Amino acid sequence: MASREMTDLETKQTPPAPPSSGEVSIIEADTGIGELLVELLENQFLVKSFSGLMEFEKFYLAKDRENSPDLILCDAKLRDASGLDALKRIRKVDPNVPIILMVSQPDKKWTEEAFSAGVTDLLEKPFESFLFIDKFRGRIAQAKLLKARDRLHDLLLSQLLLTTTRVNRLSDKIETGSRAQSKKLRYASADEDKVRFEHA
């Protein structure tokens, strides 16, 4: 009985794991704003906070792209880079991850440059409401759908290459009376194992 009471007590003291709609990385020079954002978002997402672009790059950009976050929230003014520089450097590594820049009163020229460089959205400071949390969920869900579509496209393409190669090789075997013409054009791939490896 005592053992069961102890188990129940331990269960009550252990906080439940927060629901996660994805992983959000925050790159913010202002420690106070960074802490506020972490506090706001950590009940909905897995959140990692970075004080500058260099720290973020060491943690993520040096790794495989599969380890990239689901959304990046970046200040337009960092200690070691501008938000636009950060945006451009991240886009070279991951062209698809949603990137939202936090900015105070952006002018038209800056805004146009940001969208030309691939920003997903802008978040103006100071925050007048916290409805952007729902927007984050939507951006993450949209990005995941695009990734799933790209994976399906690659899978279908690899199957098409393998099927075409097999059919053409079978056709060449049947045509015993004549030489197969232009195998380089007829075969989608000369090496089925290579196709499997590239699209695994």
JSON list of C-alpha atoms in Angstrom, two decimals:
[
{"chain": "A", "resi": 1, "resn": "MET", "atom": "CA", "xyz": [0.00, 0.00, 0.00]},
{"chain": "A", "resi": 2, "resn": "ALA", "atom": "CA", "xyz": [2.78, 2.39, 0.97]},
{"chain": "A", "resi": 3, "resn": "SER", "atom": "CA", "xyz": [4.60, 1.49, -2.20]},
{"chain": "A", "resi": 4, "resn": "ARG", "atom": "CA", "xyz": [1.56, 2.36, -4.31]},
{"chain": "A", "resi": 5, "resn": "GLU", "atom": "CA", "xyz": [1.11, 5.69, -2.48]},
{"chain": "A", "resi": 6, "resn": "MET", "atom": "CA", "xyz": [4.76, 6.53, -3.17]},
{"chain": "A", "resi": 7, "resn": "THR", "atom": "CA", "xyz": [4.29, 5.73, -6.87]},
{"chain": "A", "resi": 8, "resn": "ASP", "atom": "CA", "xyz": [1.20, 7.96, -7.06]},
{"chain": "A", "resi": 9, "resn": "LEU", "atom": "CA", "xyz": [3.08, 10.77, -5.31]},
{"chain": "A", "resi": 10, "resn": "GLU", "atom": "CA", "xyz": [6.01, 10.48, -7.73]},
{"chain": "A", "resi": 11, "resn": "THR", "atom": "CA", "xyz": [3.61, 10.56, -10.66]},
{"chain": "A", "resi": 12, "resn": "LYS", "atom": "CA", "xyz": [1.99, 13.76, -9.39]},
{"chain": "A", "resi": 13, "resn": "GLN", "atom": "CA", "xyz": [5.36, 15.44, -8.87]},
{"chain": "A", "resi": 14, "resn": "THR", "atom": "CA", "xyz": [6.57, 14.61, -12.40]},
{"chain": "A", "resi": 15, "resn": "PRO", "atom": "CA", "xyz": [5.28, 17.26, -14.81]},
{"chain": "A", "resi": 16, "resn": "PRO", "atom": "CA", "xyz": [3.83, 15.90, -18.05]},
{"chain": "A", "resi": 17, "resn": "ALA", "atom": "CA", "xyz": [5.89, 16.35, -21.17]},
{"chain": "A", "resi": 18, "resn": "PRO", "atom": "CA", "xyz": [4.76, 19.45, -23.08]},
{"chain": "A", "resi": 19, "resn": "PRO", "atom": "CA", "xyz": [2.90, 18.89, -26.35]},
{"chain": "A", "resi": 20, "resn": "SER", "atom": "CA", "xyz": [5.20, 19.49, -29.30]},
{"chain": "A", "resi": 21, "resn": "SER", "atom": "CA", "xyz": [4.18, 20.89, -32.65]},
{"chain": "A", "resi": 22, "resn": "GLY", "atom": "CA", "xyz": [7.80, 20.91, -33.79]},
{"chain": "A", "resi": 23, "resn": "GLU", "atom": "CA", "xyz": [11.17, 22.37, -32.86]},
{"chain": "A", "resi": 24, "resn": "VAL", "atom": "CA", "xyz": [11.68, 26.14, -32.83]},
{"chain": "A", "resi": 25, "resn": "SER", "atom": "CA", "xyz": [15.09, 27.82, -32.71]},
{"chain": "A", "resi": 26, "resn": "ILE", "atom": "CA", "xyz": [15.26, 31.38, -31.40]},
{"chain": "A", "resi": 27, "resn": "ILE", "atom": "CA", "xyz": [18.24, 33.57, -32.34]},
{"chain": "A", "resi": 28, "resn": "GLU", "atom": "CA", "xyz": [17.96, 36.70, -30.20]},
{"chain": "A", "resi": 29, "resn": "ALA", "atom": "CA", "xyz": [20.54, 39.23, -29.03]},
{"chain": "A", "resi": 30, "resn": "ASP", "atom": "CA", "xyz": [18.31, 40.59, -26.24]},
{"chain": "A", "resi": 31, "resn": "THR", "atom": "CA", "xyz": [18.40, 38.09, -23.38]},
{"chain": "A", "resi": 32, "resn": "GLY", "atom": "CA", "xyz": [15.16, 39.39, -21.88]},
{"chain": "A", "resi": 33, "resn": "ILE", "atom": "CA", "xyz": [13.17, 39.00, -25.10]},
{"chain": "A", "resi": 34, "resn": "GLY", "atom": "CA", "xyz": [14.75, 35.62, -25.71]},
{"chain": "A", "resi": 35, "resn": "GLU", "atom": "CA", "xyz": [13.67, 34.37, -22.29]},
{"chain": "A", "resi": 36, "resn": "LEU", "atom": "CA", "xyz": [10.16, 35.74, -22.81]},
{"chain": "A", "resi": 37, "resn": "LEU", "atom": "CA", "xyz": [9.84, 33.94, -26.14]},
{"chain": "A", "resi": 38, "resn": "VAL", "atom": "CA", "xyz": [11.11, 30.68, -24.67]},
{"chain": "A", "resi": 39, "resn": "GLU", "atom": "CA", "xyz": [8.56, 30.97, -21.86]},
{"chain": "A", "resi": 40, "resn": "LEU", "atom": "CA", "xyz": [5.75, 31.67, -24.33]},
{"chain": "A", "resi": 41, "resn": "LEU", "atom": "CA", "xyz": [6.62, 28.89, -26.75]},
{"chain": "A", "resi": 42, "resn": "GLU", "atom": "CA", "xyz": [7.95, 26.03, -24.61]},
{"chain": "A", "resi": 43, "resn": "ASN", "atom": "CA", "xyz": [4.47, 24.69, -23.80]},
{"chain": "A", "resi": 44, "resn": "GLN", "atom": "CA", "xyz": [3.74, 24.26, -27.51]},
{"chain": "A", "resi": 45, "resn": "PHE", "atom": "CA", "xyz": [7.12, 23.50, -29.09]},
{"chain": "A", "resi": 46, "resn": "LEU", "atom": "CA", "xyz": [10.55, 22.15, -28.36]},
{"chain": "A", "resi": 47, "resn": "VAL", "atom": "CA", "xyz": [12.53, 25.38, -28.02]},
{"chain": "A", "resi": 48, "resn": "LYS", "atom": "CA", "xyz": [16.25, 26.10, -28.28]},
{"chain": "A", "resi": 49, "resn": "SER", "atom": "CA", "xyz": [17.60, 29.60, -27.76]},
{"chain": "A", "resi": 50, "resn": "PHE", "atom": "CA", "xyz": [20.83, 31.09, -29.17]},
{"chain": "A", "resi": 51, "resn": "SER", "atom": "CA", "xyz": [22.47, 34.43, -28.43]},
{"chain": "A", "resi": 52, "resn": "GLY", "atom": "CA", "xyz": [23.88, 34.90, -31.94]},
{"chain": "A", "resi": 53, "resn": "LEU", "atom": "CA", "xyz": [24.30, 33.46, -35.42]},
{"chain": "A", "resi": 54, "resn": "MET", "atom": "CA", "xyz": [27.70, 31.95, -34.67]},
{"chain": "A", "resi": 55, "resn": "GLU", "atom": "CA", "xyz": [26.31, 29.92, -31.77]},
{"chain": "A", "resi": 56, "resn": "PHE", "atom": "CA", "xyz": [23.40, 28.76, -33.93]},
{"chain": "A", "resi": 57, "resn": "GLU", "atom": "CA", "xyz": [25.71, 27.80, -36.81]},
{"chain": "A", "resi": 58, "resn": "LYS", "atom": "CA", "xyz": [27.93, 25.70, -34.55]},
{"chain": "A", "resi": 59, "resn": "PHE", "atom": "CA", "xyz": [24.91, 23.82, -33.26]},
{"chain": "A", "resi": 60, "resn": "TYR", "atom": "CA", "xyz": [22.94, 23.30, -36.46]},
{"chain": "A", "resi": 61, "resn": "LEU", "atom": "CA", "xyz": [24.55, 24.38, -39.71]},
{"chain": "A", "resi": 62, "resn": "ALA", "atom": "CA", "xyz": [27.61, 22.18, -39.18]},
{"chain": "A", "resi": 63, "resn": "LYS", "atom": "CA", "xyz": [25.33, 19.12, -38.93]},
{"chain": "A", "resi": 64, "resn": "ASP", "atom": "CA", "xyz": [23.32, 17.17, -41.46]},
{"chain": "A", "resi": 65, "resn": "ARG", "atom": "CA", "xyz": [20.31, 19.11, -42.75]},
{"chain": "A", "resi": 66, "resn": "GLU", "atom": "CA", "xyz": [18.02, 16.45, -41.30]},
{"chain": "A", "resi": 67, "resn": "ASN", "atom": "CA", "xyz": [18.84, 17.90, -37.88]},
{"chain": "A", "resi": 68, "resn": "SER", "atom": "CA", "xyz": [17.62, 21.40, -38.73]},
{"chain": "A", "resi": 69, "resn": "PRO", "atom": "CA", "xyz": [14.76, 22.91, -36.69]},
{"chain": "A", "resi": 70, "resn": "ASP", "atom": "CA", "xyz": [11.18, 23.08, -37.93]},
{"chain": "A", "resi": 71, "resn": "LEU", "atom": "CA", "xyz": [11.10, 26.88, -37.64]},
{"chain": "A", "resi": 72, "resn": "ILE", "atom": "CA", "xyz": [13.68, 29.62, -36.97]},
{"chain": "A", "resi": 73, "resn": "LEU", "atom": "CA", "xyz": [12.77, 32.86, -35.21]},
{"chain": "A", "resi": 74, "resn": "CYS", "atom": "CA", "xyz": [15.57, 35.37, -35.67]},
{"chain": "A", "resi": 75, "resn": "ASP", "atom": "CA", "xyz": [16.06, 38.97, -34.55]},
{"chain": "A", "resi": 76, "resn": "ALA", "atom": "CA", "xyz": [16.82, 41.46, -37.33]},
{"chain": "A", "resi": 77, "resn": "LYS", "atom": "CA", "xyz": [19.72, 42.83, -35.26]},
{"chain": "A", "resi": 78, "resn": "LEU", "atom": "CA", "xyz": [22.11, 40.31, -33.74]},
{"chain": "A", "resi": 79, "resn": "ARG", "atom": "CA", "xyz": [25.42, 40.86, -31.96]},
{"chain": "A", "resi": 80, "resn": "ASP", "atom": "CA", "xyz": [27.44, 39.10, -34.64]},
{"chain": "A", "resi": 81, "resn": "ALA", "atom": "CA", "xyz": [25.35, 39.58, -37.80]},
{"chain": "A", "resi": 82, "resn": "SER", "atom": "CA", "xyz": [22.33, 41.31, -39.26]},
{"chain": "A", "resi": 83, "resn": "GLY", "atom": "CA", "xyz": [19.10, 39.40, -39.60]},
{"chain": "A", "resi": 84, "resn": "LEU", "atom": "CA", "xyz": [19.41, 39.55, -43.39]},
{"chain": "A", "resi": 85, "resn": "ASP", "atom": "CA", "xyz": [22.92, 38.07, -43.26]},
{"chain": "A", "resi": 86, "resn": "ALA", "atom": "CA", "xyz": [21.66, 35.30, -40.98]},
{"chain": "A", "resi": 87, "resn": "LEU", "atom": "CA", "xyz": [18.75, 34.66, -43.33]},
{"chain": "A", "resi": 88, "resn": "LYS", "atom": "CA", "xyz": [21.00, 34.37, -46.39]},
{"chain": "A", "resi": 89, "resn": "ARG", "atom": "CA", "xyz": [23.50, 32.06, -44.67]},
{"chain": "A", "resi": 90, "resn": "ILE", "atom": "CA", "xyz": [20.79, 29.75, -43.34]},
{"chain": "A", "resi": 91, "resn": "ARG", "atom": "CA", "xyz": [19.07, 29.63, -46.74]},
{"chain": "A", "resi": 92, "resn": "LYS", "atom": "CA", "xyz": [22.29, 28.34, -48.33]},
{"chain": "A", "resi": 93, "resn": "VAL", "atom": "CA", "xyz": [22.09, 25.30, -46.06]},
{"chain": "A", "resi": 94, "resn": "ASP", "atom": "CA", "xyz": [18.32, 24.84, -45.84]},
{"chain": "A", "resi": 95, "resn": "PRO", "atom": "CA", "xyz": [16.15, 26.50, -48.50]},
{"chain": "A", "resi": 96, "resn": "ASN", "atom": "CA", "xyz": [12.87, 25.21, -47.02]},
{"chain": "A", "resi": 97, "resn": "VAL", "atom": "CA", "xyz": [12.86, 25.76, -43.25]},
{"chain": "A", "resi": 98, "resn": "PRO", "atom": "CA", "xyz": [10.45, 28.57, -42.23]},
{"chain": "A", "resi": 99, "resn": "ILE", "atom": "CA", "xyz": [12.42, 31.64, -41.10]},
{"chain": "A", "resi": 100, "resn": "ILE", "atom": "CA", "xyz": [10.66, 34.51, -39.33]},
{"chain": "A", "resi": 101, "resn": "LEU", "atom": "CA", "xyz": [12.56, 37.74, -38.71]},
{"chain": "A", "resi": 102, "resn": "MET", "atom": "CA", "xyz": [11.66, 39.94, -35.74]},
{"chain": "A", "resi": 103, "resn": "VAL", "atom": "CA", "xyz": [11.98, 43.60, -36.65]},
{"chain": "A", "resi": 104, "resn": "SER", "atom": "CA", "xyz": [10.95, 47.05, -35.38]},
{"chain": "A", "resi": 105, "resn": "GLN", "atom": "CA", "xyz": [9.22, 49.25, -37.98]},
{"chain": "A", "resi": 106, "resn": "PRO", "atom": "CA", "xyz": [10.81, 47.84, -41.15]},
{"chain": "A", "resi": 107, "resn": "ASP", "atom": "CA", "xyz": [10.93, 50.14, -44.17]},
{"chain": "A", "resi": 108, "resn": "LYS", "atom": "CA", "xyz": [9.79, 49.10, -47.64]},
{"chain": "A", "resi": 109, "resn": "LYS", "atom": "CA", "xyz": [13.29, 48.56, -49.08]},
{"chain": "A", "resi": 110, "resn": "TRP", "atom": "CA", "xyz": [14.40, 46.35, -46.17]},
{"chain": "A", "resi": 111, "resn": "THR", "atom": "CA", "xyz": [11.16, 44.35, -46.35]},
{"chain": "A", "resi": 112, "resn": "GLU", "atom": "CA", "xyz": [11.56, 43.75, -50.08]},
{"chain": "A", "resi": 113, "resn": "GLU", "atom": "CA", "xyz": [15.16, 42.62, -49.58]},
{"chain": "A", "resi": 114, "resn": "ALA", "atom": "CA", "xyz": [14.12, 40.24, -46.80]},
{"chain": "A", "resi": 115, "resn": "PHE", "atom": "CA", "xyz": [11.46, 38.56, -48.92]},
{"chain": "A", "resi": 116, "resn": "SER", "atom": "CA", "xyz": [13.80, 38.41, -51.91]},
{"chain": "A", "resi": 117, "resn": "ALA", "atom": "CA", "xyz": [16.33, 36.63, -49.68]},
{"chain": "A", "resi": 118, "resn": "GLY", "atom": "CA", "xyz": [13.74, 34.03, -48.68]},
{"chain": "A", "resi": 119, "resn": "VAL", "atom": "CA", "xyz": [12.21, 35.14, -45.38]},
{"chain": "A", "resi": 120, "resn": "THR", "atom": "CA", "xyz": [8.95, 33.32, -44.63]},
{"chain": "A", "resi": 121, "resn": "ASP", "atom": "CA", "xyz": [7.36, 36.07, -42.57]},
{"chain": "A", "resi": 122, "resn": "LEU", "atom": "CA", "xyz": [8.07, 39.16, -40.46]},
{"chain": "A", "resi": 123, "resn": "LEU", "atom": "CA", "xyz": [7.13, 39.63, -36.81]},
{"chain": "A", "resi": 124, "resn": "GLU", "atom": "CA", "xyz": [7.04, 43.24, -35.65]},
{"chain": "A", "resi": 125, "resn": "LYS", "atom": "CA", "xyz": [8.29, 44.25, -32.22]},
{"chain": "A", "resi": 126, "resn": "PRO", "atom": "CA", "xyz": [7.02, 45.08, -29.68]},
{"chain": "A", "resi": 127, "resn": "PHE", "atom": "CA", "xyz": [4.58, 42.18, -29.73]},
{"chain": "A", "resi": 128, "resn": "GLU", "atom": "CA", "xyz": [1.02, 43.47, -29.44]},
{"chain": "A", "resi": 129, "resn": "SER", "atom": "CA", "xyz": [-0.47, 40.00, -29.17]},
{"chain": "A", "resi": 130, "resn": "PHE", "atom": "CA", "xyz": [0.67, 36.41, -29.06]},
{"chain": "A", "resi": 131, "resn": "LEU", "atom": "CA", "xyz": [-1.43, 35.17, -31.97]},
{"chain": "A", "resi": 132, "resn": "PHE", "atom": "CA", "xyz": [1.82, 34.52, -33.82]},
{"chain": "A", "resi": 133, "resn": "ILE", "atom": "CA", "xyz": [2.02, 31.19, -31.97]},
{"chain": "A", "resi": 134, "resn": "ASP", "atom": "CA", "xyz": [-0.82, 29.87, -34.14]},
{"chain": "A", "resi": 135, "resn": "LYS", "atom": "CA", "xyz": [0.97, 31.26, -37.20]},
{"chain": "A", "resi": 136, "resn": "PHE", "atom": "CA", "xyz": [4.08, 29.30, -36.19]},
{"chain": "A", "resi": 137, "resn": "ARG", "atom": "CA", "xyz": [2.04, 26.09, -36.08]},
{"chain": "A", "resi": 138, "resn": "GLY", "atom": "CA", "xyz": [0.68, 26.80, -39.53]},
{"chain": "A", "resi": 139, "resn": "ARG", "atom": "CA", "xyz": [4.11, 27.53, -41.00]},
{"chain": "A", "resi": 140, "resn": "ILE", "atom": "CA", "xyz": [5.57, 24.34, -39.49]},
{"chain": "A", "resi": 141, "resn": "ALA", "atom": "CA", "xyz": [2.67, 22.22, -40.75]},
{"chain": "A", "resi": 142, "resn": "GLN", "atom": "CA", "xyz": [3.03, 23.73, -44.22]},
{"chain": "A", "resi": 143, "resn": "ALA", "atom": "CA", "xyz": [6.78, 23.06, -44.29]},
{"chain": "A", "resi": 144, "resn": "LYS", "atom": "CA", "xyz": [6.25, 19.44, -43.20]},
{"chain": "A", "resi": 145, "resn": "LEU", "atom": "CA", "xyz": [3.74, 18.91, -46.01]},
{"chain": "A", "resi": 146, "resn": "LEU", "atom": "CA", "xyz": [6.22, 20.29, -48.54]},
{"chain": "A", "resi": 147, "resn": "LYS", "atom": "CA", "xyz": [8.96, 17.99, -47.22]},
{"chain": "A", "resi": 148, "resn": "ALA", "atom": "CA", "xyz": [6.62, 15.00, -47.44]},
{"chain": "A", "resi": 149, "resn": "ARG", "atom": "CA", "xyz": [5.73, 15.97, -51.01]},
{"chain": "A", "resi": 150, "resn": "ASP", "atom": "CA", "xyz": [9.42, 16.21, -51.95]},
{"chain": "A", "resi": 151, "resn": "ARG", "atom": "CA", "xyz": [10.15, 12.80, -50.39]},
{"chain": "A", "resi": 152, "resn": "LEU", "atom": "CA", "xyz": [7.25, 11.25, -52.33]},
{"chain": "A", "resi": 153, "resn": "HIS", "atom": "CA", "xyz": [8.46, 12.88, -55.55]},
{"chain": "A", "resi": 154, "resn": "ASP", "atom": "CA", "xyz": [11.97, 11.43, -55.05]},
{"chain": "A", "resi": 155, "resn": "LEU", "atom": "CA", "xyz": [10.54, 8.00, -54.27]},
{"chain": "A", "resi": 156, "resn": "LEU", "atom": "CA", "xyz": [8.34, 7.98, -57.38]},
{"chain": "A", "resi": 157, "resn": "LEU", "atom": "CA", "xyz": [11.24, 9.20, -59.52]},
{"chain": "A", "resi": 158, "resn": "SER", "atom": "CA", "xyz": [13.53, 6.43, -58.26]},
{"chain": "A", "resi": 159, "resn": "GLN", "atom": "CA", "xyz": [10.84, 3.80, -58.94]},
{"chain": "A", "resi": 160, "resn": "LEU", "atom": "CA", "xyz": [10.34, 5.18, -62.45]},
{"chain": "A", "resi": 161, "resn": "LEU", "atom": "CA", "xyz": [14.09, 5.04, -63.13]},
{"chain": "A", "resi": 162, "resn": "LEU", "atom": "CA", "xyz": [14.35, 1.44, -61.92]},
{"chain": "A", "resi": 163, "resn": "THR", "atom": "CA", "xyz": [11.25, 0.30, -63.83]},
{"chain": "A", "resi": 164, "resn": "THR", "atom": "CA", "xyz": [12.37, 1.96, -67.07]},
{"chain": "A", "resi": 165, "resn": "THR", "atom": "CA", "xyz": [15.82, 0.42, -66.79]},
{"chain": "A", "resi": 166, "resn": "ARG", "atom": "CA", "xyz": [14.45, -3.08, -66.18]},
{"chain": "A", "resi": 167, "resn": "VAL", "atom": "CA", "xyz": [11.94, -2.86, -69.06]},
{"chain": "A", "resi": 168, "resn": "ASN", "atom": "CA", "xyz": [14.60, -1.68, -71.51]},
{"chain": "A", "resi": 169, "resn": "ARG", "atom": "CA", "xyz": [17.05, -4.41, -70.45]},
{"chain": "A", "resi": 170, "resn": "LEU", "atom": "CA", "xyz": [14.32, -7.01, -70.87]},
{"chain": "A", "resi": 171, "resn": "SER", "atom": "CA", "xyz": [13.50, -5.57, -74.30]},
{"chain": "A", "resi": 172, "resn": "ASP", "atom": "CA", "xyz": [17.18, -5.84, -75.31]},
{"chain": "A", "resi": 173, "resn": "LYS", "atom": "CA", "xyz": [17.27, -9.51, -74.32]},
{"chain": "A", "resi": 174, "resn": "ILE", "atom": "CA", "xyz": [14.18, -10.22, -76.41]},
{"chain": "A", "resi": 175, "resn": "GLU", "atom": "CA", "xyz": [15.64, -8.46, -79.46]},
{"chain": "A", "resi": 176, "resn": "THR", "atom": "CA", "xyz": [18.23, -11.18, -80.01]},
{"chain": "A", "resi": 177, "resn": "GLY", "atom": "CA", "xyz": [18.24, -10.69, -83.76]},
{"chain": "A", "resi": 178, "resn": "SER", "atom": "CA", "xyz": [19.26, -7.04, -83.66]},
{"chain": "A", "resi": 179, "resn": "ARG", "atom": "CA", "xyz": [21.71, -4.95, -81.69]},
{"chain": "A", "resi": 180, "resn": "ALA", "atom": "CA", "xyz": [20.18, -2.73, -78.98]},
{"chain": "A", "resi": 181, "resn": "GLN", "atom": "CA", "xyz": [20.39, 0.85, -80.12]},
{"chain": "A", "resi": 182, "resn": "SER", "atom": "CA", "xyz": [21.90, 3.64, -78.01]},
{"chain": "A", "resi": 183, "resn": "LYS", "atom": "CA", "xyz": [21.86, 2.03, -74.61]},
{"chain": "A", "resi": 184, "resn": "LYS", "atom": "CA", "xyz": [22.86, 5.29, -72.99]},
{"chain": "A", "resi": 185, "resn": "LEU", "atom": "CA", "xyz": [19.56, 6.77, -74.11]},
{"chain": "A", "resi": 186, "resn": "ARG", "atom": "CA", "xyz": [17.47, 3.66, -73.57]},
{"chain": "A", "resi": 187, "resn": "TYR", "atom": "CA", "xyz": [18.56, 3.01, -69.99]},
{"chain": "A", "resi": 188, "resn": "ALA", "atom": "CA", "xyz": [17.33, 5.41, -67.37]},
{"chain": "A", "resi": 189, "resn": "SER", "atom": "CA", "xyz": [20.27, 4.29, -65.29]},
{"chain": "A", "resi": 190, "resn": "ALA", "atom": "CA", "xyz": [23.11, 1.93, -66.01]},
{"chain": "A", "resi": 191, "resn": "ASP", "atom": "CA", "xyz": [23.31, 0.92, -62.37]},
{"chain": "A", "resi": 192, "resn": "GLU", "atom": "CA", "xyz": [20.15, 0.00, -60.48]},
{"chain": "A", "resi": 193, "resn": "ASP", "atom": "CA", "xyz": [22.05, -0.28, -57.20]},
{"chain": "A", "resi": 194, "resn": "LYS", "atom": "CA", "xyz": [23.27, 3.29, -57.65]},
{"chain": "A", "resi": 195, "resn": "VAL", "atom": "CA", "xyz": [19.68, 4.49, -58.11]},
{"chain": "A", "resi": 196, "resn": "ARG", "atom": "CA", "xyz": [18.59, 2.64, -54.99]},
{"chain": "A", "resi": 197, "resn": "PHE", "atom": "CA", "xyz": [21.46, 4.15, -53.00]},
{"chain": "A", "resi": 198, "resn": "GLU", "atom": "CA", "xyz": [20.83, 7.72, -54.18]},
{"chain": "A", "resi": 199, "resn": "HIS", "atom": "CA", "xyz": [17.13, 7.57, -53.37]},
{"chain": "A", "resi": 200, "resn": "ALA", "atom": "CA", "xyz": [17.25, 5.44, -50.23]}
]
